[in-house]
Short mmCIF file of the C-alpha atoms (twelve columns), coordinates in Angstrom:
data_MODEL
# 
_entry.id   MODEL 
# 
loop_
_atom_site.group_PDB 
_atom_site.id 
_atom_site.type_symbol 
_atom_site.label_atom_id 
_atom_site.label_alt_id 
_atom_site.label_comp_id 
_atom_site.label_asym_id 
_atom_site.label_seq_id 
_atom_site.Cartn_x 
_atom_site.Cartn_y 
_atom_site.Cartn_z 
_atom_site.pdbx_PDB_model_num 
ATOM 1   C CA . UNK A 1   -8.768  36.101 5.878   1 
ATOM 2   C CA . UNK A 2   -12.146 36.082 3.894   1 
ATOM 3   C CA . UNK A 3   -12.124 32.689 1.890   1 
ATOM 4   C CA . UNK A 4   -14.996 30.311 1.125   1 
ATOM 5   C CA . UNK A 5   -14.419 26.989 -0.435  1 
ATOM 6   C CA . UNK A 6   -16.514 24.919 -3.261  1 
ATOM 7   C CA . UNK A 7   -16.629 21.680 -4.080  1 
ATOM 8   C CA . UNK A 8   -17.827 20.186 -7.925  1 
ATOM 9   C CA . UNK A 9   -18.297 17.099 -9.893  1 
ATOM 10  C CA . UNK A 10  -19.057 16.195 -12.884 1 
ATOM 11  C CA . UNK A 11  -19.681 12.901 -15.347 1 
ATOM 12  C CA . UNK A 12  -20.223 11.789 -19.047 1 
ATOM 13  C CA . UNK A 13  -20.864 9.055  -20.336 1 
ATOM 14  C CA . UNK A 14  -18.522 8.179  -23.455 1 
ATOM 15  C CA . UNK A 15  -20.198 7.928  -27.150 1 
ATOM 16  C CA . UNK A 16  -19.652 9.502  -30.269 1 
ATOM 17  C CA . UNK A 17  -16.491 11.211 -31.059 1 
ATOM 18  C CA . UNK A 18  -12.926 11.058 -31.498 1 
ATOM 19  C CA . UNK A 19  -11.664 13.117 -28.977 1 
ATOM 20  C CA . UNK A 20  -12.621 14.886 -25.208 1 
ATOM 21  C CA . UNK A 21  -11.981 18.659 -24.527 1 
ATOM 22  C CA . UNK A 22  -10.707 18.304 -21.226 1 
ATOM 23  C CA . UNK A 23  -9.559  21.570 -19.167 1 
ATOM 24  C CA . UNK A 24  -10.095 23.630 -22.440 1 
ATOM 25  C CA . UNK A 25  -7.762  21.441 -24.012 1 
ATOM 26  C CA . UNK A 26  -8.517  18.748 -27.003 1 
ATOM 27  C CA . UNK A 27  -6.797  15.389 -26.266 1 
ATOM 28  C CA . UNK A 28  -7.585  12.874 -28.934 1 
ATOM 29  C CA . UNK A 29  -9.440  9.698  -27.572 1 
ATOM 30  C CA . UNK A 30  -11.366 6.834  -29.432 1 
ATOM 31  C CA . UNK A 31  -14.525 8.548  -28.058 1 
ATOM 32  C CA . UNK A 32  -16.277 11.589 -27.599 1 
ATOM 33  C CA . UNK A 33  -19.051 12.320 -24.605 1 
ATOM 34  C CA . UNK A 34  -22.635 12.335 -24.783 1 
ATOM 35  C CA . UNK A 35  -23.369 16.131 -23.920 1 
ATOM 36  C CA . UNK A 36  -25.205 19.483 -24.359 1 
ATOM 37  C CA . UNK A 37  -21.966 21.389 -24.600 1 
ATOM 38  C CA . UNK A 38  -18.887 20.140 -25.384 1 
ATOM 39  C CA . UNK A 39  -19.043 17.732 -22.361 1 
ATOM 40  C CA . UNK A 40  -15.528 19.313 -20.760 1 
ATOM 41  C CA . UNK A 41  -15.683 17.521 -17.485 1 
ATOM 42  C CA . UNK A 42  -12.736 19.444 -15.818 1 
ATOM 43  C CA . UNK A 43  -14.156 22.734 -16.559 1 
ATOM 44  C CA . UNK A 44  -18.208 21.710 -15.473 1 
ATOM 45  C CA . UNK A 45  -16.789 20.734 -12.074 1 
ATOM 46  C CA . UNK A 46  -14.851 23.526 -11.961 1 
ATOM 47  C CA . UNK A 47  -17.596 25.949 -12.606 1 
ATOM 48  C CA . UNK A 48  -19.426 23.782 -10.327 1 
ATOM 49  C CA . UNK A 49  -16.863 24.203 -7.273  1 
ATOM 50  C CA . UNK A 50  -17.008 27.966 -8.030  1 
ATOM 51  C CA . UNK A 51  -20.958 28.536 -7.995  1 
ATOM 52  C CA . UNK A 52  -20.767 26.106 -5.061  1 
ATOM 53  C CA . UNK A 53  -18.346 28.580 -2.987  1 
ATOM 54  C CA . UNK A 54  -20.820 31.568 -4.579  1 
ATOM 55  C CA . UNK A 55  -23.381 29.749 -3.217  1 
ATOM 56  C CA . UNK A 56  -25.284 30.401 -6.818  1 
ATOM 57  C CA . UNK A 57  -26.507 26.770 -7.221  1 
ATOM 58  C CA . UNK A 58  -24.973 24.848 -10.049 1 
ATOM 59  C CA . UNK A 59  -23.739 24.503 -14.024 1 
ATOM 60  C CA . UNK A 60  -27.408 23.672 -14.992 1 
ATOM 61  C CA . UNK A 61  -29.001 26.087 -13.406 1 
ATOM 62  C CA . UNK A 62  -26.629 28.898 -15.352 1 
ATOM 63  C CA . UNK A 63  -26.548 27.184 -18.832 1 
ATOM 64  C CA . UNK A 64  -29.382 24.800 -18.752 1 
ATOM 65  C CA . UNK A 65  -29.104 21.523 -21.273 1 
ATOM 66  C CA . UNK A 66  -32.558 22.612 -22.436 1 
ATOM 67  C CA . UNK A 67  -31.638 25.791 -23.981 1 
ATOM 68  C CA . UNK A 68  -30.497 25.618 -27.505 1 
ATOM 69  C CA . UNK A 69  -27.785 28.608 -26.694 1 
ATOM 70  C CA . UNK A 70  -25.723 26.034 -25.364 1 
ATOM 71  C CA . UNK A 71  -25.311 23.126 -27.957 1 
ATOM 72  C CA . UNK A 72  -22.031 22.342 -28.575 1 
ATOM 73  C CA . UNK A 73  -20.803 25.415 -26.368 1 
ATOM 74  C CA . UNK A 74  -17.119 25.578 -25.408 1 
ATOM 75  C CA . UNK A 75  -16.954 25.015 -21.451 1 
ATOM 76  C CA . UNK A 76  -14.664 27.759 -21.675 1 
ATOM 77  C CA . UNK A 77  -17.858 30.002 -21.486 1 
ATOM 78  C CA . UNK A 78  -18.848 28.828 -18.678 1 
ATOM 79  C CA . UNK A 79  -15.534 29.585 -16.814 1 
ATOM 80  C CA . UNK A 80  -15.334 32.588 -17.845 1 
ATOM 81  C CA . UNK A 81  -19.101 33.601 -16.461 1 
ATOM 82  C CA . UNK A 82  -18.097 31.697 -13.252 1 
ATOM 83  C CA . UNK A 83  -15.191 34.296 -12.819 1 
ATOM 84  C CA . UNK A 84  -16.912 36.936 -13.345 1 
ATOM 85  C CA . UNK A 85  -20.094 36.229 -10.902 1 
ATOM 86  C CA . UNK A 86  -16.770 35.698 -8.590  1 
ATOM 87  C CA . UNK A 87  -15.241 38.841 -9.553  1 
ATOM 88  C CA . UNK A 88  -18.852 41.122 -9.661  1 
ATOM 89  C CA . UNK A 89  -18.963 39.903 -5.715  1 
ATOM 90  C CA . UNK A 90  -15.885 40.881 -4.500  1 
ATOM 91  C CA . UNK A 91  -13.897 37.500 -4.902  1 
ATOM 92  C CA . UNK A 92  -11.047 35.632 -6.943  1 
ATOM 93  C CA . UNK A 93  -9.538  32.404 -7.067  1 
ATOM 94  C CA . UNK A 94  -6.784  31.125 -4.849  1 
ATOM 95  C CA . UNK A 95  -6.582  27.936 -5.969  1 
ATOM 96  C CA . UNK A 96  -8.278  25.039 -7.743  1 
ATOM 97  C CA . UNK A 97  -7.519  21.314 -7.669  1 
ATOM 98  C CA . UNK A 98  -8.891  19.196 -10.258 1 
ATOM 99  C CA . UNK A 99  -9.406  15.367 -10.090 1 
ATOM 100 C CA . UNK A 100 -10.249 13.475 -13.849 1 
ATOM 101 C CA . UNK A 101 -11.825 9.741  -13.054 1 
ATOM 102 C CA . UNK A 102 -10.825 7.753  -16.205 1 
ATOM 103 C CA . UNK A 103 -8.956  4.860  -17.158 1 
ATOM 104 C CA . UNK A 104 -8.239  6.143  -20.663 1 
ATOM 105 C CA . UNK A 105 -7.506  8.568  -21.971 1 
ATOM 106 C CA . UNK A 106 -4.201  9.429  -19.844 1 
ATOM 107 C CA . UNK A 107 -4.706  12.820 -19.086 1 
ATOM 108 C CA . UNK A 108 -0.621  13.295 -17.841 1 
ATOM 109 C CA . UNK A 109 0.788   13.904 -20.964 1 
ATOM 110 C CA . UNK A 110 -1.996  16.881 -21.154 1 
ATOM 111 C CA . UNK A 111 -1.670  18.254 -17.600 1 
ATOM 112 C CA . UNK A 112 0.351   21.199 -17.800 1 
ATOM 113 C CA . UNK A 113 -1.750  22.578 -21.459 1 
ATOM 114 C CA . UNK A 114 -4.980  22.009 -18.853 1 
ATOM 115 C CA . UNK A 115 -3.313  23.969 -16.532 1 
ATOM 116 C CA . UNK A 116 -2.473  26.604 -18.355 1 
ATOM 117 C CA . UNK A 117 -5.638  27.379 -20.020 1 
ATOM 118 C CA . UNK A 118 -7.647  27.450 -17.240 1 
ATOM 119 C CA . UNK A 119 -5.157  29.591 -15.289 1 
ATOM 120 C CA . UNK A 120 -5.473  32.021 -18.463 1 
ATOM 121 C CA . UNK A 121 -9.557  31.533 -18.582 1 
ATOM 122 C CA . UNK A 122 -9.211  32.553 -14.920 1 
ATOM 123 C CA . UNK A 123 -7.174  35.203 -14.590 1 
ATOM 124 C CA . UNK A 124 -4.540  33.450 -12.015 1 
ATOM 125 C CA . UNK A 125 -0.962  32.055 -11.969 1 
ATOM 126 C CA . UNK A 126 -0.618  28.393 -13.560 1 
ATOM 127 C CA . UNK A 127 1.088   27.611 -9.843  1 
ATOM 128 C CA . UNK A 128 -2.727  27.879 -8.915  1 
ATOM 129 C CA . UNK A 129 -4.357  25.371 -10.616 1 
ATOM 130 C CA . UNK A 130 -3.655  22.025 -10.345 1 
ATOM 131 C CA . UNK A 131 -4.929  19.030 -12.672 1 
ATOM 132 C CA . UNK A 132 -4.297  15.394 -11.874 1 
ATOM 133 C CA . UNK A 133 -5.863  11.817 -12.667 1 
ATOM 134 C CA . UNK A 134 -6.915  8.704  -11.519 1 
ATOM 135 C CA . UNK A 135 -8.467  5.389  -12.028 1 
ATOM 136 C CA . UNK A 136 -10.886 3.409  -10.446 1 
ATOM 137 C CA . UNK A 137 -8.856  0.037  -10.651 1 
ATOM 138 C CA . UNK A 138 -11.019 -1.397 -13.490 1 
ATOM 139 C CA . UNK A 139 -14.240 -0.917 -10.914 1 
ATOM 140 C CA . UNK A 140 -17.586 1.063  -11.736 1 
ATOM 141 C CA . UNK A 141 -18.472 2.929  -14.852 1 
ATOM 142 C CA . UNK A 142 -15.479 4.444  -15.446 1 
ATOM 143 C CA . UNK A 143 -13.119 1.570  -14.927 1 
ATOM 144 C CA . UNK A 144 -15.157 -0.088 -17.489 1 
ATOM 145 C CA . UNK A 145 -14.446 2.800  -20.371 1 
ATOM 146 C CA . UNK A 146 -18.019 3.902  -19.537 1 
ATOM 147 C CA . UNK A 147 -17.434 7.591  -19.242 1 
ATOM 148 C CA . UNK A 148 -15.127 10.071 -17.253 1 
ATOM 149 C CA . UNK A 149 -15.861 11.995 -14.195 1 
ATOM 150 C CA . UNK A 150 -13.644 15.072 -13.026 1 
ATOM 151 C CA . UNK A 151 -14.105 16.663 -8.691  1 
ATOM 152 C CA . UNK A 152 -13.346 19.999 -8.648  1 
ATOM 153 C CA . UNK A 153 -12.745 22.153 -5.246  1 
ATOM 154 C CA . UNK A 154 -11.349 25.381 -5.475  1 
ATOM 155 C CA . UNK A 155 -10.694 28.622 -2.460  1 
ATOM 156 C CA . UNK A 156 -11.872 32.037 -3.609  1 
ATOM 157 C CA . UNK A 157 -10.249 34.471 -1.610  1 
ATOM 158 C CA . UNK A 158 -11.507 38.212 -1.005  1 
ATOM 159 C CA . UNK A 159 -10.074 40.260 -3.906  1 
# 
């Protein structure tokens, strides 16, 4: 079988705001991000993992902070171009696991609305994405309510 794997991460750091868009999903929190776009951790590392198994370099160098195009963009963009670069070369997603770093907010209770977006965004079955959270124990940046982090890997498989 013709499969390639991708790895992604990706970090904010916590400011403004009173909620995150995680996974395409808006889950209310005492804080936003600091970010170009909407900040959506789950789907940058995401994309991330995908242009990493496309071998097409990264999130930044496909919707660069510096351009004004993407202020305040819904991630959800992104995903969708990711998929398609996928799909124009012959590949789709097999599955994705996603990782959120954060000691608040919980991300649990918003799982399975994650899930289902992105499997929607991507064109799969919900049974192919996964979405799950931890903490770092009250150590590093995000253990101190910092920011949030998300690792992404994913399989693209040969259409």
């Amino acid at each position: 079988m013709d499969i390639r794997i991708g790895h992604g991460f990706d970090v904010h750091a916590f400011g403004e705001g009173d909620h995150l868009m995680l996974g395409g999903v808006r889950v209310p929190h005492a804080r936003g991000v600091q970010a170009h776009s909407d900040g959506d951790v789950v789907i940058h590392a995401l994309c991330d993992a995908m242009l990493g198994a496309l071998a097409l370099g990264d999130i930044g160098g496909h919707f660069p902070p510096s351009d004004p195009r993407w202020k305040g963009a819904d991630s959800r963009v992104f995903l969708r171009h990711c998929a398609a670069l996928a799909g124009e070369r012959g590949w789709t997603l097999g599955n994705a696991d996603v990782t959120v770093v954060c000691e608040r907010p919980k991300v649990g209770p918003h799982a399975e609305a994650m899930r289902d977006v992105l499997a929607r965004e991507l064109g799969v079955g919900i049974d192919a994405v996964s979405i799950k959270a931890t903490t770092t124990e009250t150590l590093g940046f995000a253990g101190r309510g910092e920011g949030i982090a998300a690792h992404a890997v994913c399989l693209l498989v040969r259409a």
